[in-house]
Amino acid sequence: MHFPGVLSHPRDCTDAGTPILRYIPAEKRQHPVAMLIRRYVRSINQTVTFAAFTKRAFTVDQRTRLSTFFVPQSDKVATATKEGSAHALLVKAGFLRQAAAGIYQLLPLGLRVQDKIERLVDRAMRGVGASKVALANLSSSELWKKTGRWEKGGDELIKVYDRKDTAFCLAPTHEEDITNLVANEVSSYRHLPVRLYQIGRKFRDERRPRFGLLRGREFVMKDLYTFDASEADALKTYDEVTRVYRELFDKIGVPYLVAEADSGNIGGSLSHEYHYMTKIGEDTVLNCKGCGYTANDERAATKLGRRDTSYETRYGLCSDNQLVAVHYPSGREINAISVRKTVPTFTGILLPSLEGKSWDSKLNVTHLFDENIAKDTTAPALPQNVECESSPSVVRELILIKAEASDPCPKCSHALESHRAIELGHTFHLGTKYSAPLGAKFVPEGGSKGSKDIIMGCHGLGISRMVAAIAEVTHDSKGLSWPVDVAPFKCAVIPGPKHDEVAEKVYDELTKVLGEDEVVLDERLGKSVGWKMKDADLAGYPFIVVVSKAWDKEQKVEFQVRKTGEKRYVTLEELGEAFKQ
Amino acid sequence: MHFPGVLSHPRDCTDAGTPILRYIPAEKRQHPVAMLIRRYVRSINQTVTFAAFTKRAFTVDQRTRLSTFFVPQSDKVATATKEGSAHALLVKAGFLRQAAAGIYQLLPLGLRVQDKIERLVDRAMRGVGASKVALANLSSSELWKKTGRWEKGGDELIKVYDRKDTAFCLAPTHEEDITNLVANEVSSYRHLPVRLYQIGRKFRDERRPRFGLLRGREFVMKDLYTFDASEADALKTYDEVTRVYRELFDKIGVPYLVAEADSGNIGGSLSHEYHYMTKIGEDTVLNCKGCGYTANDERAATKLGRRDTSYETRYGLCSDNQLVAVHYPSGREINAISVRKTVPTFTGILLPSLEGKSWDSKLNVTHLFDENIAKDTTAPALPQNVECESSPSVVRELILIKAEASDPCPKCSHALESHRAIELGHTFHLGTKYSAPLGAKFVPEGGSKGSKDIIMGCHGLGISRMVAAIAEVTHDSKGLSWPVDVAPFKCAVIPGPKHDEVAEKVYDELTKVLGEDEVVLDERLGKSVGWKMKDADLAGYPFIVVVSKAWDKEQKVEFQVRKTGEKRYVTLEELGEAFKQ
Ligand SMILES: [Zn+2]
Ligand SMILES: [Zn+2]
C-alpha cells in the first residue's frame, strides 16, 4: 500500500518493525488518509509496523480473523475444477486440496468441519458408554492371516514391509487388532460388555478413487467395536448403537435413510446402512413411504403377487460340484445374495446357457423357483451336457429377484421408491466371526461350562466422507451451506467501511452467544462488503452479520441466514434470539 | 454374585432384563443383604436387572465411571513387563499396549493424556496465528525426489507402492507436501506470512525401537511450518514460536532445557531442541547454571583457556581430495560438526594414523588447531604416504573439542553440567532448503524485481513421545503422577462402602469446579477403598477425593494430593479452594 503525500516513507522499504505512525509527519496528522490509518491502528489495538501494513494484516489475538486464518482462494485451482459439484466448491472455497489420486489434504476450514463431526460422534459414542482408543495404522499381517483376510483383502489392501521384511498392512478397518487386544484383556463374563471406538485414518487402494472425499484411498473413519457375553446382549447393544446413530443423524439434520443391508464380506447376520440421498451416490436404496421399509438394492425384496406360468432361467455356477438353475419372472433381475442364501457355494456367475460347458465330475443340481412363478410349474429338463449325481432338488416360493422402483413393498404393498444414495455408516452384528479365529473367549457365569467366544458387533461411520456428503446434499447455486452443528464457523462478521472497531465488539458479543471459537471476522484488506458476502455464501457459514451504516444510525446489524436467504436488521440484544430461530 | 437366602433366583439364570428387586421375596425385604441391594439400586438411580448386577455395572450417564470406562488391568500384562520404568507403569495401569515392535495402541486413559497435550499445543499454535491442516500420511515419491530425500531417507523411510506401482512413503515429516501446497497457493508478498500446522501420525522404520512411545515406528507429532517473505521476518517468526513453545512447556510444568542444536540433515542454520532431563534419555545436553547457556553435546562448546604445547592429532577423511589434520588437547573428544564448519566435505571419519592408506591423486591438506593449543605451535610433518597438491593451509583458534561435564561455559566460564535428556521438540530455521527445489516463490513488494524463494521454518513436537516422557520424569514409587494439565482425569472420586449415592453428588460438584469431563468415579464392585486408592495412585490422577465415614459425621471428604501425599478432610465448599493450591 502506498499513500503519496501522507507517509514520509518509500514504498518498497524493508525496515520492518518501525511503527507506521512514525511515518506520518506532524503537519499531515489531520489528512483524511492519515486519520484512516490512525483509526485502523487504534481499532486493532496493536502497534502496526510499516511492513506489516503494506503486506497484509496478520493479527494474532483471541479472535479468528480471515486475514490470518488460512483460506487460500487460488483462481488457478478454482477454474481448474469442474464448477457445480460440491467437491469443486470445497476446493474453490479453500476447504481441501488433492495431493494425489484419492488422497486429500484438509485445509483449515475443511478440518474444522471434520472436527465438528468428530465431536458429535464422540458424544454419540459416550451415549453407549464406549471408550475411545487409538490403534495403529500399521497392522500386523499375522492377525490378518488368522482371519483369512490377508489373502481376501485383494488389491485394495495396502501391504507394507519393514526393514526386516515383516509384513504389515495399512489397516482399512481394525477388527483384527481390536479383537486381539480384547482377547488379551478379557477373560471373564465380569469384564463384559466392552465397547471401544476410535476415529482415525484408514487406507484402501481403490481401483477408481473419485468424487473427492467420497471415495478416497486415505480417509477418516469412526469404528466402534462391541463385545458381549451373549447373542441377546449383543443384539441389545446393536439396538443401542442404532439409537445413538439415529440421534447423531437427526442432530446433523440432513435427511437420511436407514437401510437393511447385506453384511457382505465383513461377516455376520444383521446389518444396516445409513445413507444420504443424492444423484451422485454410488448405492441404490429402495424405500417405502407407506411403512418405512428401507433396504439397499442388494437386499431389498418385493412381493409382486404374480403366478406366472412362463419364466426365464439362468444357470448359476458354484465353487463346488453344485449347479443351480434359477427360474424367475421374465424381464426381472436376479438377486445373487438371495440365491446364495439357499446355495452358499454360488459364485455369483449366472449364465443364460450352458452350451459348451463341461465338468470333471457329476453335478448336484438345485432348481430354485421364485415365488412369482406358479406353484405347480415343473422343473424343466437340464441341458444335455449336465450329468447329475442324483435327481435334482427343487426349492420353491423363494424371493429371488431384485426389487425395483414402483414394485410393491414386501411388507405393506405400497409402491417402493428408488434413490441414489451415499453410504455414510454401516452397523454389523458380527457374531463370532472374528472372536473365534482370534481366540477372544471368556469364562461365562457359573464357570464350569468352559469358555465361550465373545459375541461382537462393529459399527462404522465415514467421517471424512460425511464432510463431502453433507456438502453435496446441502449446497446450492451460491455455494456451500452447512448445517449449524457441522459448520466450520457458525457465523461470519463482515465490517463495512470504517466499521472494523465496532465489528470486533459485535464479534465478541456473538462469541458469548455462539461459543468461543464459532465466529470468524472477515477484516481482509482491499475487499468490498459485497465481495465478502459472496465469499461467505460460498464458504457456507449458516449466519452472516454485516456491521455497516445501520449501526451508525440505529445501532443495528444486518443479520443474514444462509439457508433461507432471509435478511433483516437487528440490535445486538436481538441477535441471540435470531440465532435460535 | 450369589445371595443365598435373599434372592429367589438361581445363580446362573439367563433371563436378563428383569428388575432384580422382583427377586427379593416380600418377607426378605428387611434382610441386611436385601437392604444393601436396594440401596445400591437406588444409589445409581436405575433399574438394575439380574444379569447386569451379576456381571458388572455398565452404567451410561453423563458421569465417567470406572466400571464402564475401559481400563484393563490384566495381571498377565502387569507381570510380563519390567517393573519400575514409566513404560511398565503405563502398561500396568492400562494406558497403552504394544501391538508390534515400536507400534503401540493407546487405551482410553493414554489417549486422554495425549488429547490433553494436543489441546495445549492447539492453544500454543493459536498463539502464533497458525492454522491447522491435516495432510495425508501417504506422501508422493515425486516430491521427495525433488528434494533428494527419497534416496537420503534410507532404511527409515517406509515406502509403499499402490496397485499401479506408484511410489509413496509413509511420511515421517511433511516438508515436501506442505511446501508444495503453499507453492500452489502463494504467489505474492501479500499472501505472506503463512503458518500451518498439523497433529498426526508419522512413520519411521527405526532400527531399534525401544522405550515404548519414546522411540516408536508409528507416532504422533505436531509439525508447524512457517513461510515468510524475508530472512528478518522468518527470524521474528522463529522467536514467536520459541515464545509459545516456552509457554507450553511452562504450562505443563515439568522442568525442561532449551538447547542450541545442530540443524543436521533437515537443513537450515538455526535450531533449538526442547528436552526433559532423565536417565533413560538418549541425548546429552550441557547446561550452564551461571548464564543459562544450553546446547546438545554435538554443538556444545567450552573455553578451557589452556595453551597446551603438547597435543593429539587425528586425520579426518573427506569426500573429495582433501585431508584434514585435527590437533586438539590430549584426552578430549573431537566434535565432528565443528570440523565440518571449516572443511564441509569432512566425512566424519577420524583416524589416529594414516599407515597403509593411499590416494589416487594429490591431496589438499588443512591443519586445524584447537584454541587450547599454544598459538605458536608449528604444524607437524605429515605422514610420508601423503602427497600434497600445494603446501598445507593452517587454521588456528578453533573450537574443535566437545564440551564435557564440569568444563567451563563458553560464555561465562561457570562449570557446565551434563544431563541425559529426551528430545521433545525441535525448531529449525530452514531458509530456502525446501522452497527452492519445490518452487515455493513469491513476487515481492514492488514487483519488478522478479520472484524470490519463500523463507521457511519448521517446528516439531513429539506428542506421543511427550506422553511417555512426562510419565518418565514425574512417576514415583507408587506409580504415575500426572501434572494437572495433562492428567487423564484431574480427580478420582472413591466412594466408601454405602457411599455411592453421596459420591455421585460429590462427583457432580467437582465437575462444576474442574470441568465437564475431568472427574472419574470409581464405583467398581468388589474392590475395597484401599485397593481403589492404590489404583488411583498408580494411574496418577493429581487429586483423589474419598467419600466415606467423615461424610456421615461432619459432611467432609478426604482430599488427597497425589504429588505431595497430602491428605486432609474438607467440606464440599472448601474443595474448590483446595484444588487451587
Ligand atoms: Zn411398506
Ligand atoms: Zn554460562
Coordinates of N, CA and C and ligand atoms in Angstrom, one line a residue, chain A residues 287-294 408-416, ligand 1:
Chain A
N287 N -37.1 -47.6 -0.8 CA -37.7 -47.1 0.4 C -39.2 -47.0 0.2
C288 N -39.9 -47.4 1.2 CA -41.4 -47.5 1.2 C -41.9 -46.3 2.0
K289 N -42.7 -45.4 1.4 CA -43.3 -44.3 2.2 C -44.4 -44.8 3.0
G290 N -45.0 -46.0 2.7 CA -46.1 -46.5 3.4 C -45.7 -46.9 4.8
C291 N -44.8 -47.9 4.9 CA -44.4 -48.4 6.2 C -43.0 -48.1 6.7
G292 N -42.2 -47.5 5.8 CA -40.9 -47.1 6.2 C -39.8 -48.2 5.8
Y293 N -40.3 -49.3 5.3 CA -39.3 -50.3 4.9 C -38.2 -49.7 4.0
T294 N -37.0 -50.0 4.3 CA -35.9 -49.4 3.5 C -34.8 -50.5 3.5
P408 N -44.2 -53.3 -5.5 CA -44.9 -53.2 -4.2 C -43.9 -53.6 -3.0
C409 N -44.0 -52.8 -1.9 CA -43.3 -53.1 -0.7 C -43.6 -54.5 -0.2
P410 N -42.5 -55.2 0.2 CA -42.8 -56.6 0.7 C -43.6 -56.6 2.0
K411 N -43.6 -55.5 2.7 CA -44.4 -55.5 4.0 C -45.8 -55.0 3.8
C412 N -45.9 -53.9 3.0 CA -47.3 -53.2 3.0 C -47.8 -53.0 1.6
S413 N -47.1 -53.5 0.6 CA -47.6 -53.4 -0.8 C -47.6 -52.0 -1.4
H414 N -47.3 -51.0 -0.6 CA -47.2 -49.6 -1.1 C -46.0 -49.7 -2.2
A415 N -46.1 -48.7 -3.1 CA -45.0 -48.7 -4.2 C -43.7 -48.3 -3.6
L416 N -42.6 -49.0 -3.9 CA -41.3 -48.6 -3.4 C -40.7 -47.5 -4.2
Ligands
ZN1 ZN -44.1 -50.7 3.1

